[in-house]
């Protein structure tokens, strides 16, 4: 397109004066975006026209302005004159205000829902927490019990070792007359002379009393140790190199140097 | 909100003070009746107030836009049935009672319209009919019994000539 020819054709002046058809106007507007010379030509002629109009200006009567200002006051349109920004701003403000109201309403609902949910969830949590605590306690108990069982088990394991040791001499000690239902067993290691006793069926001694083991050596009773009530399975006693029999009597706690014959519970010959 | 409107009115007031006279001369060059031209000026500025959002700065100057509003409003007023009738009545009255005069301006001698007279007749006619009287090229072609193509090219040349005339 020959822009120079276009500009010189008179179409620019026609456009500025408002004499162009819709298509012609569209063409000019499109070209002025592409070609700065077109825009310049439009500017130039517009200015020329304005200057001429200014030169030939006729002052209108005074009262006309007042009428106009009064007329626009009634106008609903808030269109600003120089800048477009303020009107869109007002429109946007109104919209923004409505939007904020919507947001506020939505957030109130959201909050209420959230609060309800929180309440429900907290309840659930509380319950779960209680259950958890209970479970923990149970576990602790179980652990403690387990410990006890483990201890028992290891002690019985030891006892089993003692009892099945082929070097052990097993001396059964049945209940003495009047105490027939009692039973204890001595395990005497023939090799190292260690003595173990198992209180198979002996009552729990009362407070302040303790069972004591005696070895009968050449007619004389020798202290072989007191039975520790805490010991499970076999209890290790004193080492007895020689004995013909073993017996258990009930003595005061800590034992006695000589046995109380009336308190003999069990007796067994080697 | 009120403050905003006050600022707008202030700006609009400035607009009137600065441009009303320029626009008024165009209105007067089209509308001979003085009273009517005052009303037209009022109508034009109210239109500007209402339609300012349609003004696109990317397309041209504000004054060009306002001038077009003034021109079109003036032409519409002159072409309106009411006006035509009142003109006929006026002419009738004048004929009976003698020259009226004071309420009527000779538009031919106003501003741009006067300048147009400096053009060659064939160009002047075209500018007259199109710019000051609002006839389309089609209508002009029929009125003057000239082919449409000729009207188009001749119009363009006329406006180039006009530009030369109004250049300082």
Short mmCIF file of C-alpha atoms in Angstrom, two decimals:
data_model
loop_
_atom_site.label_atom_id
_atom_site.label_comp_id
_atom_site.label_asym_id
_atom_site.label_seq_id
_atom_site.Cartn_x
_atom_site.Cartn_y
_atom_site.Cartn_z
CA UNK A 1 0.00 0.00 0.00
CA UNK A 2 1.33 3.35 -0.97
CA UNK A 3 0.93 5.20 2.25
CA UNK A 4 2.07 8.48 0.86
CA UNK A 5 -0.54 8.38 -1.86
CA UNK A 6 -3.11 7.29 0.67
CA UNK A 7 -2.35 10.24 2.93
CA UNK A 8 -2.45 12.65 0.01
CA UNK A 9 -5.74 11.31 -1.30
CA UNK A 10 -7.87 13.40 1.03
CA UNK A 11 -9.22 10.45 2.97
CA UNK A 12 -7.55 11.68 6.15
CA UNK A 13 -9.33 15.01 5.97
CA UNK A 14 -12.54 13.23 5.16
CA UNK A 15 -12.10 11.02 8.22
CA UNK A 16 -11.32 13.90 10.57
CA UNK A 17 -14.32 15.85 9.34
CA UNK A 18 -16.51 12.83 9.96
CA UNK A 19 -17.43 12.32 6.35
CA UNK A 20 -16.12 8.79 5.83
CA UNK A 21 -18.33 5.71 5.59
CA UNK A 22 -18.08 2.96 8.20
CA UNK A 23 -15.72 0.90 6.04
CA UNK A 24 -13.57 3.87 5.16
CA UNK A 25 -13.33 4.84 8.84
CA UNK A 26 -12.35 1.31 9.82
CA UNK A 27 -9.68 1.35 7.12
CA UNK A 28 -8.21 4.62 8.36
CA UNK A 29 -8.24 3.46 11.98
CA UNK A 30 -6.53 0.22 11.09
CA UNK A 31 -3.87 1.98 9.03
CA UNK A 32 -3.13 4.57 11.68
CA UNK A 33 -2.24 1.76 14.05
CA UNK A 34 0.20 0.37 11.54
CA UNK A 35 1.63 3.53 10.04
CA UNK A 36 2.71 6.41 12.24
CA UNK A 37 2.58 8.72 9.21
CA UNK A 38 -1.16 8.16 9.00
CA UNK A 39 -1.56 8.99 12.67
CA UNK A 40 0.55 12.11 12.19
CA UNK A 41 -1.55 13.22 9.27
CA UNK A 42 -4.71 12.77 11.35
CA UNK A 43 -3.15 14.72 14.23
CA UNK A 44 -2.00 17.49 11.98
CA UNK A 45 -5.31 18.08 10.28
CA UNK A 46 -7.23 17.77 13.56
CA UNK A 47 -5.07 20.48 15.06
CA UNK A 48 -5.56 22.66 11.99
CA UNK A 49 -9.29 22.30 12.27
CA UNK A 50 -9.27 23.05 15.98
CA UNK A 51 -7.15 26.14 15.49
CA UNK A 52 -9.46 27.41 12.79
CA UNK A 53 -12.52 26.76 14.90
CA UNK A 54 -10.83 28.63 17.71
CA UNK A 55 -10.10 31.60 15.46
CA UNK A 56 -13.72 31.76 14.42
CA UNK A 57 -15.08 31.14 17.87
CA UNK A 58 -18.36 32.79 18.81
CA UNK A 59 -19.02 33.20 22.50
CA UNK A 60 -22.40 31.80 23.41
CA UNK A 61 -24.77 33.69 25.71
CA UNK A 62 -23.97 33.61 29.43
CA UNK A 63 -27.03 31.75 30.60
CA UNK A 64 -26.40 28.68 28.48
CA UNK A 65 -23.68 27.35 30.77
CA UNK A 66 -25.91 27.46 33.82
CA UNK A 67 -28.59 25.56 31.95
CA UNK A 68 -26.09 22.92 30.93
CA UNK A 69 -24.66 22.46 34.43
CA UNK A 70 -28.18 22.15 35.80
CA UNK A 71 -29.08 19.62 33.12
CA UNK A 72 -26.10 17.37 33.85
CA UNK A 73 -26.84 17.35 37.56
CA UNK A 74 -29.99 15.47 36.72
CA UNK A 75 -28.11 13.00 34.60
CA UNK A 76 -27.75 9.59 36.16
CA UNK A 77 -24.62 8.88 34.22
CA UNK A 78 -21.57 9.62 36.32
CA UNK A 79 -19.25 9.82 33.33
CA UNK A 80 -16.16 11.90 34.01
CA UNK A 81 -15.06 14.30 31.35
CA UNK A 82 -11.33 14.03 30.98
CA UNK A 83 -10.40 10.66 32.40
CA UNK A 84 -12.28 7.41 32.01
CA UNK A 85 -10.58 5.84 35.01
CA UNK A 86 -12.76 7.40 37.72
CA UNK A 87 -16.03 6.04 36.36
CA UNK A 88 -14.77 2.52 35.96
CA UNK A 89 -13.28 2.94 39.39
CA UNK A 90 -16.64 3.77 40.86
CA UNK A 91 -18.24 0.90 39.00
CA UNK A 92 -15.48 -1.38 40.16
CA UNK A 93 -15.86 -0.09 43.73
CA UNK A 94 -19.54 -0.96 43.71
CA UNK A 95 -18.75 -4.36 42.34
CA UNK A 96 -15.89 -4.81 44.75
CA UNK A 97 -18.17 -3.89 47.62
CA UNK A 98 -20.71 -6.47 46.56
CA UNK A 99 -17.97 -8.97 46.09
CA UNK A 100 -16.70 -8.31 49.60
CA UNK A 101 -20.17 -8.81 50.97
CA UNK A 102 -20.36 -12.15 49.21
CA UNK A 103 -16.95 -13.11 50.47
CA UNK A 104 -17.93 -12.10 54.00
CA UNK A 105 -21.11 -14.18 53.85
CA UNK A 106 -19.26 -17.13 52.41
CA UNK A 107 -16.55 -16.90 55.01
CA UNK A 108 -19.09 -16.83 57.85
CA UNK A 109 -20.66 -20.01 56.54
CA UNK A 110 -17.25 -21.52 56.04
CA UNK A 111 -16.31 -20.61 59.58
CA UNK A 112 -19.42 -22.18 61.02
CA UNK A 113 -18.87 -25.37 59.07
CA UNK A 114 -15.27 -25.37 60.11
CA UNK A 115 -16.19 -24.86 63.77
CA UNK A 116 -18.66 -27.73 63.68
CA UNK A 117 -16.13 -29.95 62.01
CA UNK A 118 -13.50 -28.99 64.57
CA UNK A 119 -15.86 -29.81 67.42
CA UNK A 120 -16.67 -33.19 65.96
CA UNK A 121 -13.07 -34.00 65.18
CA UNK A 122 -11.94 -32.96 68.64
CA UNK A 123 -14.46 -35.28 70.21
CA UNK A 124 -13.24 -38.11 68.07
CA UNK A 125 -9.71 -37.22 69.00
CA UNK A 126 -10.53 -37.17 72.70
CA UNK A 127 -12.06 -40.58 72.52
CA UNK A 128 -9.17 -41.94 70.55
CA UNK A 129 -6.75 -40.40 72.97
CA UNK A 130 -8.45 -42.00 75.94
CA UNK A 131 -8.43 -45.34 74.23
CA UNK A 132 -4.81 -44.85 73.42
CA UNK A 133 -3.93 -44.05 77.00
CA UNK A 134 -5.79 -47.10 78.17
CA UNK A 135 -3.96 -49.14 75.62
CA UNK A 136 -0.63 -47.76 76.82
CA UNK A 137 -1.42 -48.65 80.40
CA UNK A 138 -2.41 -52.12 79.34
CA UNK A 139 0.78 -52.46 77.44
CA UNK A 140 2.83 -51.36 80.40
CA UNK A 141 1.06 -53.88 82.55
CA UNK A 142 1.65 -56.53 79.99
CA UNK A 143 5.27 -55.60 79.79
CA UNK A 144 5.62 -55.80 83.53
CA UNK A 145 3.86 -59.12 83.57
CA UNK A 146 6.06 -60.28 80.80
CA UNK A 147 9.07 -59.33 82.82
CA UNK A 148 7.80 -61.39 85.67
CA UNK A 149 7.14 -64.29 83.39
CA UNK A 150 10.59 -63.96 81.87
CA UNK A 151 12.14 -64.02 85.30
CA UNK A 152 10.07 -67.01 86.29
CA UNK A 153 10.98 -68.68 83.08
CA UNK A 154 14.70 -68.16 83.46
CA UNK A 155 14.56 -69.37 87.00
CA UNK A 156 12.68 -72.48 86.01
CA UNK A 157 15.12 -72.96 83.18
CA UNK A 158 17.88 -72.93 85.77
CA UNK A 159 15.89 -75.26 87.91
CA UNK A 160 15.46 -77.59 84.96
CA UNK A 161 19.20 -77.57 84.38
CA UNK A 162 19.82 -78.45 87.98
CA UNK A 163 17.24 -81.14 88.07
CA UNK A 164 18.40 -82.81 84.91
CA UNK A 165 22.06 -82.58 85.66
CA UNK A 166 23.29 -86.17 85.82
CA UNK A 167 25.79 -85.22 88.52
CA UNK A 168 22.94 -84.29 90.84
CA UNK A 169 21.83 -86.59 93.56
CA UNK A 170 18.10 -86.17 94.10
CA UNK A 171 16.99 -86.47 97.69
CA UNK A 172 13.25 -86.40 98.21
CA UNK A 173 12.12 -85.00 101.51
CA UNK A 174 8.56 -86.05 102.34
CA UNK A 175 6.56 -84.40 105.06
CA UNK A 176 7.19 -85.36 108.66
CA UNK A 177 4.40 -86.95 110.76
CA UNK A 178 1.71 -84.39 111.14
CA UNK A 179 2.87 -82.59 108.03
CA UNK A 180 2.53 -85.36 105.51
CA UNK A 181 1.26 -83.28 102.67
CA UNK A 182 4.50 -81.28 102.49
CA UNK A 183 7.30 -81.96 100.13
CA UNK A 184 10.68 -80.58 99.24
CA UNK A 185 13.56 -81.87 97.20
CA UNK A 186 17.29 -81.47 97.64
CA UNK A 187 19.56 -81.56 94.62
CA UNK A 188 23.06 -82.33 95.78
CA UNK A 189 25.82 -82.00 93.23
CA UNK A 190 27.95 -85.04 93.84
CA UNK A 191 30.89 -83.39 92.18
CA UNK A 192 31.10 -79.94 93.76
CA UNK A 193 28.81 -80.59 96.73
CA UNK A 194 26.54 -77.62 95.90
CA UNK A 195 23.16 -77.99 97.41
CA UNK A 196 19.90 -76.84 95.85
CA UNK A 197 16.54 -77.17 97.41
CA UNK A 198 13.17 -77.07 95.76
CA UNK A 199 10.25 -76.32 98.07
CA UNK A 200 7.72 -78.38 96.11
CA UNK A 201 4.96 -78.20 98.68
CA UNK A 202 5.79 -75.89 101.49
CA UNK A 203 3.50 -73.25 102.94
CA UNK A 204 4.27 -69.61 102.74
CA UNK A 205 6.01 -68.79 106.02
CA UNK A 206 4.31 -66.18 108.19
CA UNK A 207 5.94 -62.83 108.70
CA UNK A 208 9.00 -63.13 110.89
CA UNK A 209 9.52 -66.79 110.10
CA UNK A 210 11.65 -68.54 107.54
CA UNK A 211 12.32 -72.09 106.47
CA UNK A 212 15.81 -73.39 107.06
CA UNK A 213 17.60 -76.36 105.54
CA UNK A 214 19.72 -78.70 107.63
CA UNK A 215 22.15 -81.35 106.62
CA UNK A 216 22.48 -84.23 109.08
CA UNK A 217 26.16 -85.00 109.29
CA UNK A 218 27.16 -87.84 111.60
CA UNK A 219 24.12 -87.35 113.74
CA UNK A 220 24.56 -83.64 114.08
CA UNK A 221 22.44 -81.03 112.21
CA UNK A 222 24.45 -78.57 110.06
CA UNK A 223 22.94 -75.32 108.81
CA UNK A 224 22.57 -75.41 105.08
CA UNK A 225 21.02 -72.00 104.69
CA UNK A 226 17.66 -70.36 104.86
CA UNK A 227 15.13 -70.55 102.10
CA UNK A 228 14.74 -67.25 100.43
CA UNK A 229 11.00 -66.85 99.87
CA UNK A 230 11.80 -64.90 96.71
CA UNK A 231 13.61 -67.74 95.05
CA UNK A 232 11.66 -69.62 92.40
CA UNK A 233 12.30 -73.16 91.34
CA UNK A 234 15.49 -74.33 93.01
CA UNK A 235 17.22 -72.29 95.61
CA UNK A 236 20.94 -72.49 96.01
CA UNK A 237 21.94 -73.36 99.51
CA UNK A 238 25.22 -73.80 101.35
CA UNK A 239 27.76 -76.25 100.15
CA UNK A 240 27.58 -79.50 102.11
CA UNK A 241 30.49 -81.86 101.62
CA UNK A 242 28.99 -84.73 103.57
CA UNK A 243 25.56 -85.60 104.85
CA UNK A 244 23.37 -88.56 105.58
CA UNK A 245 20.05 -86.70 105.49
CA UNK A 246 18.45 -83.36 104.88
CA UNK A 247 15.62 -81.66 106.69
CA UNK A 248 13.77 -78.33 106.70
CA UNK A 249 12.48 -76.62 109.79
CA UNK A 250 10.57 -73.42 110.32
CA UNK A 251 12.67 -70.96 112.27
CA UNK A 252 12.51 -67.32 113.01
CA UNK A 253 13.50 -65.02 110.17
CA UNK A 254 17.20 -65.11 109.52
CA UNK A 255 17.56 -68.66 110.72
CA UNK A 256 18.71 -70.31 113.95
CA UNK A 257 21.97 -71.96 114.99
CA UNK A 258 20.15 -75.11 116.05
CA UNK A 259 17.00 -76.57 114.54
CA UNK A 260 13.68 -76.46 116.31
CA UNK A 261 12.80 -80.14 116.08
CA UNK A 262 9.04 -79.61 116.59
CA UNK A 263 9.01 -77.33 113.59
CA UNK A 264 10.45 -79.86 111.14
CA UNK A 265 8.38 -80.06 108.04
CA UNK A 266 10.23 -82.39 105.76
CA UNK A 267 12.98 -84.97 106.07
CA UNK A 268 14.78 -87.11 103.56
CA UNK A 269 17.57 -89.67 103.73
CA UNK A 270 20.38 -89.53 101.23
CA UNK B 1 -18.75 9.71 45.64
CA UNK B 2 -20.02 13.27 45.86
CA UNK B 3 -16.50 14.59 45.76
CA UNK B 4 -15.78 12.58 42.67
CA UNK B 5 -18.80 14.01 40.95
CA UNK B 6 -17.77 17.51 41.95
CA UNK B 7 -14.36 16.97 40.41
CA UNK B 8 -15.99 15.72 37.23
CA UNK B 9 -18.29 18.71 37.09
CA UNK B 10 -15.34 20.97 37.61
CA UNK B 11 -13.53 19.32 34.71
CA UNK B 12 -16.64 19.54 32.60
CA UNK B 13 -17.03 23.18 33.47
CA UNK B 14 -13.50 23.77 32.27
CA UNK B 15 -14.29 21.92 29.09
CA UNK B 16 -17.21 24.20 28.45
CA UNK B 17 -15.20 27.34 29.16
CA UNK B 18 -12.46 26.26 26.82
CA UNK B 19 -14.38 24.81 23.94
CA UNK B 20 -17.91 26.14 23.91
CA UNK B 21 -17.14 29.12 21.70
CA UNK B 22 -15.36 27.02 19.07
CA UNK B 23 -18.20 24.55 18.97
CA UNK B 24 -20.77 27.29 19.01
CA UNK B 25 -19.42 28.79 15.80
CA UNK B 26 -19.90 25.49 14.00
CA UNK B 27 -23.40 25.17 15.37
CA UNK B 28 -24.24 28.70 14.32
CA UNK B 29 -22.83 28.05 10.85
CA UNK B 30 -25.39 25.32 10.41
CA UNK B 31 -28.32 26.52 12.49
CA UNK B 32 -29.44 29.99 11.50
CA UNK B 33 -31.92 30.44 14.33
CA UNK B 34 -30.17 32.07 17.30
CA UNK B 35 -32.46 30.71 19.96
CA UNK B 36 -32.26 27.26 18.48
CA UNK B 37 -28.47 27.40 18.25
CA UNK B 38 -28.34 28.13 22.01
CA UNK B 39 -30.50 25.11 22.63
CA UNK B 40 -28.34 23.05 20.32
CA UNK B 41 -25.20 24.07 22.22
CA UNK B 42 -26.88 22.94 25.42
CA UNK B 43 -27.93 19.69 23.84
CA UNK B 44 -24.42 19.15 22.48
CA UNK B 45 -22.74 19.56 25.87
CA UNK B 46 -25.24 17.30 27.58
CA UNK B 47 -24.51 14.72 24.91
CA UNK B 48 -20.79 15.12 25.51
CA UNK B 49 -21.37 14.58 29.24
CA UNK B 50 -23.37 11.45 28.58
CA UNK B 51 -21.30 9.94 25.82
CA UNK B 52 -17.80 10.78 26.94
CA UNK B 53 -17.10 7.07 27.48
CA UNK B 54 -17.49 6.48 23.77
CA UNK B 55 -14.63 8.86 23.01
CA UNK B 56 -11.61 6.81 22.09
CA UNK B 57 -8.36 8.78 22.47
CA UNK B 58 -6.61 6.28 20.22
CA UNK B 59 -8.71 7.41 17.32
CA UNK B 60 -8.30 11.17 17.48
CA UNK B 61 -8.44 14.40 19.39
CA UNK B 62 -11.15 15.22 21.87
CA UNK B 63 -12.06 18.38 19.99
CA UNK B 64 -12.53 16.46 16.75
CA UNK B 65 -14.93 14.17 18.53
CA UNK B 66 -16.83 17.05 20.13
CA UNK B 67 -16.95 18.93 16.85
CA UNK B 68 -18.59 15.96 15.19
CA UNK B 69 -21.19 15.74 17.93
CA UNK B 70 -21.92 19.43 17.43
CA UNK B 71 -22.13 19.14 13.67
CA UNK B 72 -24.37 16.09 13.66
CA UNK B 73 -26.68 17.48 16.32
CA UNK B 74 -26.99 20.72 14.38
CA UNK B 75 -27.75 18.97 11.11
CA UNK B 76 -30.33 16.73 12.79
CA UNK B 77 -32.01 19.76 14.28
CA UNK B 78 -32.16 21.55 10.97
CA UNK B 79 -33.55 18.49 9.24
CA UNK B 80 -36.15 17.77 11.86
CA UNK B 81 -39.77 18.09 10.86
CA UNK B 82 -40.49 20.64 13.56
CA UNK B 83 -37.78 22.89 12.35
CA UNK B 84 -38.77 22.56 8.72
CA UNK B 85 -42.32 23.54 9.59
CA UNK B 86 -41.30 26.47 11.73
CA UNK B 87 -39.06 27.67 8.95
CA UNK B 88 -41.87 27.55 6.49
CA UNK B 89 -44.03 29.46 8.91
CA UNK B 90 -41.30 31.99 9.46
CA UNK B 91 -40.76 32.53 5.77
CA UNK B 92 -44.47 32.97 5.33
CA UNK B 93 -44.60 35.50 8.13
CA UNK B 94 -41.65 37.38 6.76
CA UNK B 95 -43.17 37.57 3.36
CA UNK B 96 -46.34 39.02 4.86
CA UNK B 97 -44.83 41.29 7.47
CA UNK B 98 -41.49 42.14 5.93
CA UNK B 99 -37.88 41.12 6.73
CA UNK B 100 -37.49 39.31 10.05
CA UNK B 101 -33.77 39.61 10.39
CA UNK B 102 -32.48 39.65 13.92
CA UNK B 103 -33.25 36.07 14.89
CA UNK B 104 -31.75 34.72 11.74
CA UNK B 105 -28.07 34.58 10.93
CA UNK B 106 -26.57 34.26 7.54
CA UNK B 107 -24.85 31.01 8.05
CA UNK B 108 -22.89 31.30 4.87
CA UNK B 109 -20.66 33.88 6.43
CA UNK B 110 -19.82 32.01 9.57
CA UNK B 111 -16.45 30.53 10.27
CA UNK B 112 -15.61 27.44 8.30
CA UNK B 113 -18.58 27.80 6.07
CA UNK B 114 -17.25 31.18 4.98
CA UNK B 115 -13.87 29.66 4.26
CA UNK B 116 -15.47 26.99 2.13
CA UNK B 117 -16.65 29.75 -0.15
CA UNK B 118 -13.06 30.27 -1.21
CA UNK B 119 -13.09 26.91 -2.95
CA UNK B 120 -13.88 26.32 -6.57
CA UNK B 121 -17.65 26.02 -7.05
CA UNK B 122 -17.71 22.32 -7.86
CA UNK B 123 -15.74 21.62 -4.69
CA UNK B 124 -17.66 24.07 -2.56
CA UNK B 125 -20.94 22.45 -3.41
CA UNK B 126 -19.73 19.06 -2.36
CA UNK B 127 -18.40 20.26 0.97
CA UNK B 128 -21.54 22.26 1.56
CA UNK B 129 -23.85 19.37 0.91
CA UNK B 130 -21.86 16.80 2.81
CA UNK B 131 -20.35 18.65 5.74
CA UNK B 132 -22.82 21.39 6.47
CA UNK B 133 -25.97 19.72 5.32
CA UNK B 134 -25.23 16.09 6.06
CA UNK B 135 -26.06 14.51 2.72
CA UNK B 136 -24.42 11.21 1.89
CA UNK B 137 -22.31 10.80 -1.21
CA UNK B 138 -25.05 8.63 -2.64
CA UNK B 139 -27.63 11.36 -2.12
CA UNK B 140 -25.31 14.00 -3.54
CA UNK B 141 -24.67 11.85 -6.59
CA UNK B 142 -28.41 11.70 -7.21
CA UNK B 143 -29.04 15.35 -6.38
CA UNK B 144 -26.33 16.67 -8.69
CA UNK B 145 -26.75 13.90 -11.21
CA UNK B 146 -23.08 13.05 -11.05
CA UNK B 147 -21.77 9.49 -10.95
CA UNK B 148 -20.95 8.25 -7.41
CA UNK B 149 -17.32 7.61 -8.29
CA UNK B 150 -16.93 11.21 -9.44
CA UNK B 151 -18.50 12.43 -6.21
CA UNK B 152 -16.01 10.40 -4.21
CA UNK B 153 -12.88 11.56 -5.98
CA UNK B 154 -14.03 15.10 -6.30
CA UNK B 155 -14.88 15.22 -2.60
CA UNK B 156 -11.39 14.08 -1.71
CA UNK B 157 -9.85 16.74 -3.83
CA UNK B 158 -12.20 19.31 -2.36
CA UNK B 159 -11.02 18.50 1.14
CA UNK B 160 -7.38 18.68 0.12
CA UNK B 161 -8.11 22.08 -1.25
CA UNK B 162 -9.87 23.00 1.96
CA UNK B 163 -6.84 22.01 3.95
CA UNK B 164 -4.68 24.24 1.81
CA UNK B 165 -7.05 27.11 2.43
CA UNK B 166 -7.16 26.77 6.18
CA UNK B 167 -3.44 26.30 6.56
CA UNK B 168 -1.87 29.39 8.04
#
